[in-house]
Structure formats: C-alpha cells, structure tokens
PDB file of C-alpha atoms in Angstrom:
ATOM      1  CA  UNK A   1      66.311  17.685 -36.363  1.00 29.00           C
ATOM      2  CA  UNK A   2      66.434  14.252 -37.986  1.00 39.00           C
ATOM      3  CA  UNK A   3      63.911  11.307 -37.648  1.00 43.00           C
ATOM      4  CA  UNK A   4      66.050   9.333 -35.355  1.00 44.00           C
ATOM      5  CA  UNK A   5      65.287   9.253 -31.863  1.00 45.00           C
ATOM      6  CA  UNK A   6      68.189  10.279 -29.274  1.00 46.00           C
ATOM      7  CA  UNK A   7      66.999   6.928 -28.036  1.00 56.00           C
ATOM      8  CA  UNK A   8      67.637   4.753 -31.163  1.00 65.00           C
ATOM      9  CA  UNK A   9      67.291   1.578 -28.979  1.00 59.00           C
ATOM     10  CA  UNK A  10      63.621   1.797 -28.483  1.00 65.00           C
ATOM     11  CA  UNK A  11      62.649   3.282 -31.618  1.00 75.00           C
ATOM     12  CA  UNK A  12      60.218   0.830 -33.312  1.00 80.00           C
ATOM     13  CA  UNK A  13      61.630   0.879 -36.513  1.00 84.00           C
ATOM     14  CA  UNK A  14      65.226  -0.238 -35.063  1.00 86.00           C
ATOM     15  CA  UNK A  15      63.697  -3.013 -33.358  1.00 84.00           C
ATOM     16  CA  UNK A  16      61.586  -3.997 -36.608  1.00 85.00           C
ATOM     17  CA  UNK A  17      64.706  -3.932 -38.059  1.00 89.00           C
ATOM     18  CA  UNK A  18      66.291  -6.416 -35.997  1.00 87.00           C
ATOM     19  CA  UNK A  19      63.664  -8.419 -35.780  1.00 84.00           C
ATOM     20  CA  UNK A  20      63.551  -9.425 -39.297  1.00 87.00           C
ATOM     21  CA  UNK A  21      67.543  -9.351 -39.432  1.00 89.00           C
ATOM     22  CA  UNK A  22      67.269 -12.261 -37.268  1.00 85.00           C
ATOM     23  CA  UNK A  23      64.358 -13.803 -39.152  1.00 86.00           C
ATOM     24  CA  UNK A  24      66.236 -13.646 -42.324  1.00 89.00           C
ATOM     25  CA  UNK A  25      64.391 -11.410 -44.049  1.00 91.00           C
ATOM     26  CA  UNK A  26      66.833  -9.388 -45.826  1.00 92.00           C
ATOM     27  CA  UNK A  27      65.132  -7.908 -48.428  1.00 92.00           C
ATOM     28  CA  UNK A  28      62.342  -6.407 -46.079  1.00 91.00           C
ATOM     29  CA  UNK A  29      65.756  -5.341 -43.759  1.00 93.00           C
ATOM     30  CA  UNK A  30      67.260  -3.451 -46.891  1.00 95.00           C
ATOM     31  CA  UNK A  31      64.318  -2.114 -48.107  1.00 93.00           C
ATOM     32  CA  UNK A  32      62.986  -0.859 -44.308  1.00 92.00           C
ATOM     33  CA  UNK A  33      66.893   0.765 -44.424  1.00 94.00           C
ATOM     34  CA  UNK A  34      65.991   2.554 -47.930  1.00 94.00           C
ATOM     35  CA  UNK A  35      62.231   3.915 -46.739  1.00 92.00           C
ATOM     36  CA  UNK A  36      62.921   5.037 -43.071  1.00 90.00           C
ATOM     37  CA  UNK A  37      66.620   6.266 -43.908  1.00 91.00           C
ATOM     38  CA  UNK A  38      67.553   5.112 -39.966  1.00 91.00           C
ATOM     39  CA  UNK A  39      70.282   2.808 -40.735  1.00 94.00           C
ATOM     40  CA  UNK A  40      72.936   2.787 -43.454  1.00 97.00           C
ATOM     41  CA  UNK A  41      74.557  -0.450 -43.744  1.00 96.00           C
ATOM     42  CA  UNK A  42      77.945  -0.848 -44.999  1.00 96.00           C
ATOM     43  CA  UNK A  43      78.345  -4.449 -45.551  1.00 96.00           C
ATOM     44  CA  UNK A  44      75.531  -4.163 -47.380  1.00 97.00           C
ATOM     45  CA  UNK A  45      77.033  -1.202 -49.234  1.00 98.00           C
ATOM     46  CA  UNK A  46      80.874  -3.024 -49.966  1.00 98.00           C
ATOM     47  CA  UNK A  47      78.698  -6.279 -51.078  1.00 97.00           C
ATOM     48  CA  UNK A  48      76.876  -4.643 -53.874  1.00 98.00           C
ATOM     49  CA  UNK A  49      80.255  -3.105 -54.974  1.00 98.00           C
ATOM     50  CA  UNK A  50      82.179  -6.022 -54.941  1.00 97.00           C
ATOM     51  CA  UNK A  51      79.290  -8.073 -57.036  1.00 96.00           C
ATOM     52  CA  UNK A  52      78.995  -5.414 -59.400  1.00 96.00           C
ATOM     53  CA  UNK A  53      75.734  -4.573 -58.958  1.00 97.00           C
ATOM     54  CA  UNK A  54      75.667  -1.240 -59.688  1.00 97.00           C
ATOM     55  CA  UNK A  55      71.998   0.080 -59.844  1.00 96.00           C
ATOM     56  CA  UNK A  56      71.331  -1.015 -56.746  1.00 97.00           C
ATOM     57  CA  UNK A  57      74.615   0.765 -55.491  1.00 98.00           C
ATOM     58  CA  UNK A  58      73.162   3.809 -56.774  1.00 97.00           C
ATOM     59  CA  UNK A  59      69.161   3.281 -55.602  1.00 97.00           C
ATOM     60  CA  UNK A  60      70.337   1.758 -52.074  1.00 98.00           C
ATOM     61  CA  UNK A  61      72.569   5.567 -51.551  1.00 98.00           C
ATOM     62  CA  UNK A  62      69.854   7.520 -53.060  1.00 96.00           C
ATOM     63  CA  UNK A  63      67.680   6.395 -50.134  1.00 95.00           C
ATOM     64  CA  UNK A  64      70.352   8.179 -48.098  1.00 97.00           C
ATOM     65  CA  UNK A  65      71.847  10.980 -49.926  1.00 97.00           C
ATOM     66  CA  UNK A  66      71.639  12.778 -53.672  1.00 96.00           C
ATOM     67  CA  UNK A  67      75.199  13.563 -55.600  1.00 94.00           C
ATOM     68  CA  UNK A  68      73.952  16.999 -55.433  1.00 92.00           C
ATOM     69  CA  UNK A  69      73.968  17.154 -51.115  1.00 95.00           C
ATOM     70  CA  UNK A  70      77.552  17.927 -50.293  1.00 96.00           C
ATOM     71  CA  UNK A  71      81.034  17.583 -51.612  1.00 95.00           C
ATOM     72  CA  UNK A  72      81.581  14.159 -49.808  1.00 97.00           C
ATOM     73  CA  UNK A  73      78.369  12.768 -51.476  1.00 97.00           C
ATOM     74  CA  UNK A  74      79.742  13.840 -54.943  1.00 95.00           C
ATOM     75  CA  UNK A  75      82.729  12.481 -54.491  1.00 95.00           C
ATOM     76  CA  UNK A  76      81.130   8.956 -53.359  1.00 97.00           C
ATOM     77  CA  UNK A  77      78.789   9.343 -56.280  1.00 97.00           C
ATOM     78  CA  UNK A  78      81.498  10.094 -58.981  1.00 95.00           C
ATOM     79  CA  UNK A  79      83.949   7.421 -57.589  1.00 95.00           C
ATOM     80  CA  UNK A  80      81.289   4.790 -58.330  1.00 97.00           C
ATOM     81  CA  UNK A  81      80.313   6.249 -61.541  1.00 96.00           C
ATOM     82  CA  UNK A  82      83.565   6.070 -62.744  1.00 93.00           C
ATOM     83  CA  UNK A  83      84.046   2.307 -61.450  1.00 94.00           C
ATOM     84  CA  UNK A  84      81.274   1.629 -63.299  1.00 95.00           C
ATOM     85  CA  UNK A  85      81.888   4.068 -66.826  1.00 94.00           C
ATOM     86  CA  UNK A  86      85.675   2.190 -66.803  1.00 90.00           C
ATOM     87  CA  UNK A  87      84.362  -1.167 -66.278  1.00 91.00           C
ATOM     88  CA  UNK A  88      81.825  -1.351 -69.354  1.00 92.00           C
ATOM     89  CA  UNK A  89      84.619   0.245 -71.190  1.00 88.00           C
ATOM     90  CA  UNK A  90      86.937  -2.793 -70.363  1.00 86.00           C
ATOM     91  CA  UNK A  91      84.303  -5.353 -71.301  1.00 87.00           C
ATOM     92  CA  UNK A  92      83.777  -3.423 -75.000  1.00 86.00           C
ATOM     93  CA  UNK A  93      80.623  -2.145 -73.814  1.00 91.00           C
ATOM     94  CA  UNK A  94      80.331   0.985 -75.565  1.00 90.00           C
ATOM     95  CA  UNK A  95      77.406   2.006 -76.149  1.00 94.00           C
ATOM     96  CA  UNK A  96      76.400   1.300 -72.305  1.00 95.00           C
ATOM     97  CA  UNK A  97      79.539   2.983 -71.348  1.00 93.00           C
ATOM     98  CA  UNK A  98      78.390   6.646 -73.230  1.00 94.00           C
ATOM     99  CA  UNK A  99      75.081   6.102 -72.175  1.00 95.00           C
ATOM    100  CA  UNK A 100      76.526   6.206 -68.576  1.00 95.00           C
ATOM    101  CA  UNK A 101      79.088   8.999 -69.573  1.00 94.00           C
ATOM    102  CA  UNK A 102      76.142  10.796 -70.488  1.00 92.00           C
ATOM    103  CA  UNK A 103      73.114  10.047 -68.357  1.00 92.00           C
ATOM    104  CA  UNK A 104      75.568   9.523 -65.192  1.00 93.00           C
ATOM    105  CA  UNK A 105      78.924  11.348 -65.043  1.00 93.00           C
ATOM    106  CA  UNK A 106      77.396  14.675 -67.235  1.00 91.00           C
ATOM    107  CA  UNK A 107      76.623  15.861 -63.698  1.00 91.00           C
ATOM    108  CA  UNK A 108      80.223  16.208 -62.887  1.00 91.00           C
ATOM    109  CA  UNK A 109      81.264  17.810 -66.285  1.00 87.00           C
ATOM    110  CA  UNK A 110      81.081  21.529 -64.538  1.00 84.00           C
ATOM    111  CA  UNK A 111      82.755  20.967 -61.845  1.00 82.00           C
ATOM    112  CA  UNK A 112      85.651  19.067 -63.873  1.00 83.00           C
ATOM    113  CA  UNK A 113      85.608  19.408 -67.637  1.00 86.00           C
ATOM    114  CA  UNK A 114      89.444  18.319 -68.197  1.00 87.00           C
ATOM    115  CA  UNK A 115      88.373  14.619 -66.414  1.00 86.00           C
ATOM    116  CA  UNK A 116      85.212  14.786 -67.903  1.00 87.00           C
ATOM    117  CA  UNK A 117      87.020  15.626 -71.508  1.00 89.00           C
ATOM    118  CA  UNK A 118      89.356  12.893 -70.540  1.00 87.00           C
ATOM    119  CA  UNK A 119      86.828   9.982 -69.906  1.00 88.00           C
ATOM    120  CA  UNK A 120      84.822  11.155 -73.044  1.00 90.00           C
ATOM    121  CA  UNK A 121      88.233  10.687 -74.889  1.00 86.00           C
ATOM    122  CA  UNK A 122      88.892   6.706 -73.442  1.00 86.00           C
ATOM    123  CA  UNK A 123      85.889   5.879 -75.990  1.00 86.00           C
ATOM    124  CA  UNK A 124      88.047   6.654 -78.807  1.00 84.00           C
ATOM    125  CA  UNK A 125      90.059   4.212 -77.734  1.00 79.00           C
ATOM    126  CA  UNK A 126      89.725   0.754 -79.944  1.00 73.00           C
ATOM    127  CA  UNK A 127      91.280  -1.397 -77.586  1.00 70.00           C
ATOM    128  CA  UNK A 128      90.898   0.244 -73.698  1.00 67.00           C
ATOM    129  CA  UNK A 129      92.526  -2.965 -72.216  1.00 67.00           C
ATOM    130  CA  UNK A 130      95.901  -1.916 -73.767  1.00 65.00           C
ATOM    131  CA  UNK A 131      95.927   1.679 -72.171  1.00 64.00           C
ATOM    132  CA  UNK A 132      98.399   2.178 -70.188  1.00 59.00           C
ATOM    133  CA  UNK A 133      96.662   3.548 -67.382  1.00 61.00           C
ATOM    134  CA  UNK A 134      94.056   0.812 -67.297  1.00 62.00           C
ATOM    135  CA  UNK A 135      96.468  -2.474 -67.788  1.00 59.00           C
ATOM    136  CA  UNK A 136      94.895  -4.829 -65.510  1.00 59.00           C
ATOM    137  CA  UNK A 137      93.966  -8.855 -66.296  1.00 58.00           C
ATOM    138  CA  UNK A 138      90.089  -7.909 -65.697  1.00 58.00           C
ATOM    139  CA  UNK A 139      90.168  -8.416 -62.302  1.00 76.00           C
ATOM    140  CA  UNK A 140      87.376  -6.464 -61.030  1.00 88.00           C
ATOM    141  CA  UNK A 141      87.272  -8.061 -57.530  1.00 90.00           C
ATOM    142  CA  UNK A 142      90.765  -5.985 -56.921  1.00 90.00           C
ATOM    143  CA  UNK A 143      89.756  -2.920 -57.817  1.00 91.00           C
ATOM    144  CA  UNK A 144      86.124  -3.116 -56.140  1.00 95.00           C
ATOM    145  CA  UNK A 145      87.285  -3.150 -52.848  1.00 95.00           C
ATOM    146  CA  UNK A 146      90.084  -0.661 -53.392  1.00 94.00           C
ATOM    147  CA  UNK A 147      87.000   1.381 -54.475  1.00 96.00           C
ATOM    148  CA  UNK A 148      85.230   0.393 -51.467  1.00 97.00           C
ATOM    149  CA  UNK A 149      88.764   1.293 -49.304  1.00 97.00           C
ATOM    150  CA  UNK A 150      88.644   4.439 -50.149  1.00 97.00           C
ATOM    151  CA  UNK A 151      84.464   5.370 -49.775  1.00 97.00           C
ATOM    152  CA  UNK A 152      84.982   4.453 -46.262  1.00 96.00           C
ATOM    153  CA  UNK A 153      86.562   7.148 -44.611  1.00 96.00           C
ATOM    154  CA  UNK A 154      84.123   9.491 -47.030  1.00 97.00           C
ATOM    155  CA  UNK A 155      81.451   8.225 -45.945  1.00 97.00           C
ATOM    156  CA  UNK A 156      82.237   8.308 -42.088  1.00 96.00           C
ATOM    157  CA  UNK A 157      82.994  12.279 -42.513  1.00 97.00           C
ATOM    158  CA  UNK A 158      80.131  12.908 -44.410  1.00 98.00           C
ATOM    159  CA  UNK A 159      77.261  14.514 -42.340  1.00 97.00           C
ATOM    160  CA  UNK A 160      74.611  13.077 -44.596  1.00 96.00           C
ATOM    161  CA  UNK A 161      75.685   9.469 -42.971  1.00 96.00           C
ATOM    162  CA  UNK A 162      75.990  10.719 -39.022  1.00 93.00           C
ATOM    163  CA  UNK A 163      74.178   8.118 -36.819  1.00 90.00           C
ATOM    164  CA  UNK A 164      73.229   6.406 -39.509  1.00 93.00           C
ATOM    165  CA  UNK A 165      76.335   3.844 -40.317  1.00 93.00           C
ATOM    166  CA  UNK A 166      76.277   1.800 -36.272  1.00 90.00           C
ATOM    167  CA  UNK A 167      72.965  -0.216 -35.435  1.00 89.00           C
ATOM    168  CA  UNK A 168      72.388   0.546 -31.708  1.00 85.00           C
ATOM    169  CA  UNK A 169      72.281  -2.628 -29.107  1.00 83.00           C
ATOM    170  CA  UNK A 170      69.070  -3.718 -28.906  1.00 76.00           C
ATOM    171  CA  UNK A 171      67.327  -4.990 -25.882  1.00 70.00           C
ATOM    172  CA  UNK A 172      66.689  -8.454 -26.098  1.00 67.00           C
ATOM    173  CA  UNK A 173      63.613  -8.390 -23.240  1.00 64.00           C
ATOM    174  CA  UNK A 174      62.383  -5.497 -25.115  1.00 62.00           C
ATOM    175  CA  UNK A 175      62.529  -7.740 -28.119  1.00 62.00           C
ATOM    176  CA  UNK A 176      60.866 -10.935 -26.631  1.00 64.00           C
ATOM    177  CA  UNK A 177      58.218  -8.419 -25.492  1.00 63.00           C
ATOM    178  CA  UNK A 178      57.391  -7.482 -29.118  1.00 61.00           C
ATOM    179  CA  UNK A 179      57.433 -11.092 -30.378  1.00 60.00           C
ATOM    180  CA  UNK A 180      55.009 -12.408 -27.263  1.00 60.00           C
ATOM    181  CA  UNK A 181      52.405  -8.800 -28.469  1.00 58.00           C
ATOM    182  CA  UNK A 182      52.893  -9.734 -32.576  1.00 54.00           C
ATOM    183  CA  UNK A 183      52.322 -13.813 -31.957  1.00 51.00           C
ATOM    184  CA  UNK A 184      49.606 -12.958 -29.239  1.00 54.00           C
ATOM    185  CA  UNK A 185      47.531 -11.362 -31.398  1.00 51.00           C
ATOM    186  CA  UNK A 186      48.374 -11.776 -34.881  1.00 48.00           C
ATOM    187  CA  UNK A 187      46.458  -9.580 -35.952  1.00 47.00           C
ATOM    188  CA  UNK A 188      48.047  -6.532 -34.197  1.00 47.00           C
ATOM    189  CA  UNK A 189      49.909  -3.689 -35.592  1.00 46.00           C
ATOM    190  CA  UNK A 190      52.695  -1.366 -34.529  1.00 46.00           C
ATOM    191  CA  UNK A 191      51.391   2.210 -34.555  1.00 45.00           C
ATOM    192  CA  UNK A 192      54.148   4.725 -35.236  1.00 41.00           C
ATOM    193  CA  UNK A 193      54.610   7.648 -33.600  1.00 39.00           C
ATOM    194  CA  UNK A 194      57.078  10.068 -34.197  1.00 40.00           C
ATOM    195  CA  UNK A 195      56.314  13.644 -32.047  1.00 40.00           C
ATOM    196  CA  UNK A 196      59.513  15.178 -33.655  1.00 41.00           C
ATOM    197  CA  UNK A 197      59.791  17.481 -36.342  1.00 40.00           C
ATOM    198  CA  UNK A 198      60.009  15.707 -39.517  1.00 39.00           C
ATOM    199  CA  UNK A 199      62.595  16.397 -42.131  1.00 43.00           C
ATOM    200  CA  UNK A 200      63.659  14.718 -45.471  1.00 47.00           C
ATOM    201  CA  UNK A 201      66.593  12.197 -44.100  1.00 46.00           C
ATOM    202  CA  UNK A 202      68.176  12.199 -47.314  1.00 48.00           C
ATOM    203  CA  UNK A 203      68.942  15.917 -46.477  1.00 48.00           C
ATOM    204  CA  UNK A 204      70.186  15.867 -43.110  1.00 47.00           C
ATOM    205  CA  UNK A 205      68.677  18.494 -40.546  1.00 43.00           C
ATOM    206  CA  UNK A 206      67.194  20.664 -42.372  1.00 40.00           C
ATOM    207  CA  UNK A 207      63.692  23.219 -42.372  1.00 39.00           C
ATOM    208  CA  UNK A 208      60.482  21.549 -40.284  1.00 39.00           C
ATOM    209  CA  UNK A 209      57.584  20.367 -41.730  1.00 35.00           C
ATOM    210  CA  UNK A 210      55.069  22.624 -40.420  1.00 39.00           C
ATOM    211  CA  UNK A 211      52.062  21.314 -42.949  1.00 40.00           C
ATOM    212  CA  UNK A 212      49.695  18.701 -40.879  1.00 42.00           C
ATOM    213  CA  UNK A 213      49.263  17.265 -44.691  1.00 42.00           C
ATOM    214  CA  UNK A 214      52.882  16.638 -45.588  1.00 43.00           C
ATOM    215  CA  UNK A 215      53.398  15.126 -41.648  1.00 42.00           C
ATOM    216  CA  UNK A 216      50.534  13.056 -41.779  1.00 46.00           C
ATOM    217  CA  UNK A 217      51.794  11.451 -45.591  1.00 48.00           C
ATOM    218  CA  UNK A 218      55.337  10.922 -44.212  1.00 43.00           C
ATOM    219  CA  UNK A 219      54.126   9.247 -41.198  1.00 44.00           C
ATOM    220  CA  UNK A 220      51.630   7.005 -42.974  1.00 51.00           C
ATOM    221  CA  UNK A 221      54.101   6.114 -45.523  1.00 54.00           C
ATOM    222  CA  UNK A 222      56.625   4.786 -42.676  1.00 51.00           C
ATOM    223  CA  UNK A 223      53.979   3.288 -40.505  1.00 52.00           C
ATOM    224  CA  UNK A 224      52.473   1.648 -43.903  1.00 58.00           C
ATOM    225  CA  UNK A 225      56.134   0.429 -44.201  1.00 53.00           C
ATOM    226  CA  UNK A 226      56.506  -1.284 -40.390  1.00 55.00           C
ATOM    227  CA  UNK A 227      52.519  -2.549 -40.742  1.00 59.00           C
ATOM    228  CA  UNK A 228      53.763  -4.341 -43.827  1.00 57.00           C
ATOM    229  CA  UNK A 229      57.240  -5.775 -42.248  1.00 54.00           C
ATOM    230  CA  UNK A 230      55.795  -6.979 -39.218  1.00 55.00           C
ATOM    231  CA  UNK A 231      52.886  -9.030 -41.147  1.00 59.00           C
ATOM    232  CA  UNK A 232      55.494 -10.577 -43.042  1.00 53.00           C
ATOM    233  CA  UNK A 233      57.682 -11.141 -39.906  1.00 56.00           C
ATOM    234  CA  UNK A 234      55.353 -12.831 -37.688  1.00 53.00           C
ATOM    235  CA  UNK A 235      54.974 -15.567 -40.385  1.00 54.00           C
ATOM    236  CA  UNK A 236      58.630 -16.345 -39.436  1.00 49.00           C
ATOM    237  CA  UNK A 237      58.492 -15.902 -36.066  1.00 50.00           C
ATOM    238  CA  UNK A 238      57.341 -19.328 -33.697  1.00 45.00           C
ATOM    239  CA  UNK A 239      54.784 -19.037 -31.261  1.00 46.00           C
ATOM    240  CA  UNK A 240      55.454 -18.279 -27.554  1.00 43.00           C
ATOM    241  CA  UNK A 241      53.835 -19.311 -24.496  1.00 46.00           C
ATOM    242  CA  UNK A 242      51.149 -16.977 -22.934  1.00 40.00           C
TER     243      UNK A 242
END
C-alpha cells in the first residue's frame, strides 16, 4: 500500500498542491511533487526535455522511480541518457559526453554490451555530425519531443507511475475552506496525518514500515514539507472576510 489516499481529493497534500498551483508558486508545486511522490506531472516532465535541461530530467524522475525499479523505468532512463550522451556528442562535447557514457549509461552496459560497445565507438568519431545515422541540422527541438512521444506510453504502463500521472478534481468549497483557516489565523499549520502503512513511493507497494522511528521521520519530513508550503502560500493568498 502506497501513500496516496483512495480519496486523493481530500488528501492535504493534493489540495496544498493546488493551492500554490493557483498561486503561482511553481517551484514549491514541483518540489512538493518530488518530496511527497503524489503527483507526477507530465508537462512538467516534456518541458524539461524539450529545454534540454537534463539534470533536472533525471532528479525530477528520481523522486519517482530509480533505473534499477523495473524494465519500463530502464528503458525511460536509458532513452534519456542516450538523448543526452548523442547530444553533447553533436555539439563536440567530448569529454562531457564520456563522462556521461561512463558515470550514466555504464549501468546499461550488462544488459546491452553491443549498444553500449557501439556508443563507446561514436567517440572515435572526429566529426559525429557527418555520421550517417546522426545527419540532422542540430535541431534538437525535433528530436526532443519525438523522445518525449515515445516515453509516453512507457510511462503510462509502468506501475511505478499508477495514480500518480492525473491530478484529481479538487473541491473548490473545500478549498475556500482552507484559505478562510490559513488567512484566519496565520499562524496555523496543517498537521499531517497519514494512518496508512507507509512505503517508499519511489518503489511502488512494497514491505510496511513497522518501526515507530522510521514512520515518525517519514511523516515529519512530509509534514515539515506542507508546514513550509503553506507559510509561503499564505503570503500569496488575499485575505477573506470572517
């Protein structure tokens, strides 16, 4: 059993989440995504690809899954690697390129040495933008969202991402109700509490955490999380009639 509530519309950290999604805040959205592992968003996902931004590719799916977790995670994992290994090779960048061949894609060399042997081989190549097999005018943008094309339907049959790729519909009274509490008294907190089982969500379902230690760390670190959104929110937020 997962962290998410059957009831995702009333769990606190959804409505937290919408809350500063329509405050604007969308680096405390992302990064309440990344620590509670509720919601994985995909426009947020295909925007990072198509800019390029390629660590944060990697840290925002880490939140959510490791390359290690299934065979649909390694494939989403290698396909970006490779994007990114092929695209410092077009711009000349070699030594970033082995340093990704090698930190990066070396996880993949067991389970396929001949593409492994293959990509090692396109650094002996002095000029990569006349192979063959990579002839295009640089245009990254292209082959970005064909990369992004076909991580879609991976991701949507990978476990790891069940329940986690739709937002639910949020009450809006529910919502008003939270705003009136936060502006009412500023000074107020949400207080988290999750009476499931708690499990690592990068995992999927997995073993229970039996020890009150480990349950009581989890749970501080995501109430610690919504404590520190909401402050931030309510600066945002205007104040509503008693």
């Amino acid at each position: 059993m997962s962290l998410i509530k059957d009831n995702r519309a009333d769990d606190p950290i959804f409505l937290i989440l919408q809350l500063c999604a329509d405050a604007n805040l969308r680096e405390t959205v992302h990064m309440l995504e990344q620590e509670s592992g509720y919601f994985f968003s995909l426009e947020y996902f295909k925007s990072l690809i198509l800019n390029g931004k390629w660590e944060e590719v990697q840290k925002y799916l880490s939140s959510f899954t490791s390359v290690k977790d299934n065979k649909y995670s390694t494939r989403i994992y290698f396909d970006i690697l490779k994007q990114k290994y092929y695209e410092a090779l077009y711009k000349n960048e070699h030594a970033v390129a082995l340093d990704i061949l090698r930190k990066d894609l070396r996880v993949f060399e067991e389970s396929n040495r001949e593409l492994y042997r293959e990509m090692t081989l396109l650094l002996t190549i002095e000029n990569f933008r006349e192979h063959k097999k990579f002839s295009f005018e640089g245009d990254f943008s292209t082959l970005r969202k064909e990369l992004i094309k076909e991580l879609r339907p991976i991701i949507e049959m990978n476990p790891v991402f069940k329940g986690r790729t739709e937002f639910p519909q949020i009450n809006k009274t529910t919502l008003n109700t939270l705003i009136k509490d936060g502006t009412d008294d500023p000074h107020c907190h949400l207080q988290l509490r999750i009476g499931l089982p708690l499990t690592d969500h990068r995992k999927g379902p997995g073993p229970e955490i039996s020890s009150s230690m480990g349950e009581q760390q989890v749970t501080g670190n995501l109430s610690s999380q919504i404590n520190k959104s909401w402050s931030q929110l309510l600066r945002y937020l205007p104040a509503t009639d008693s």
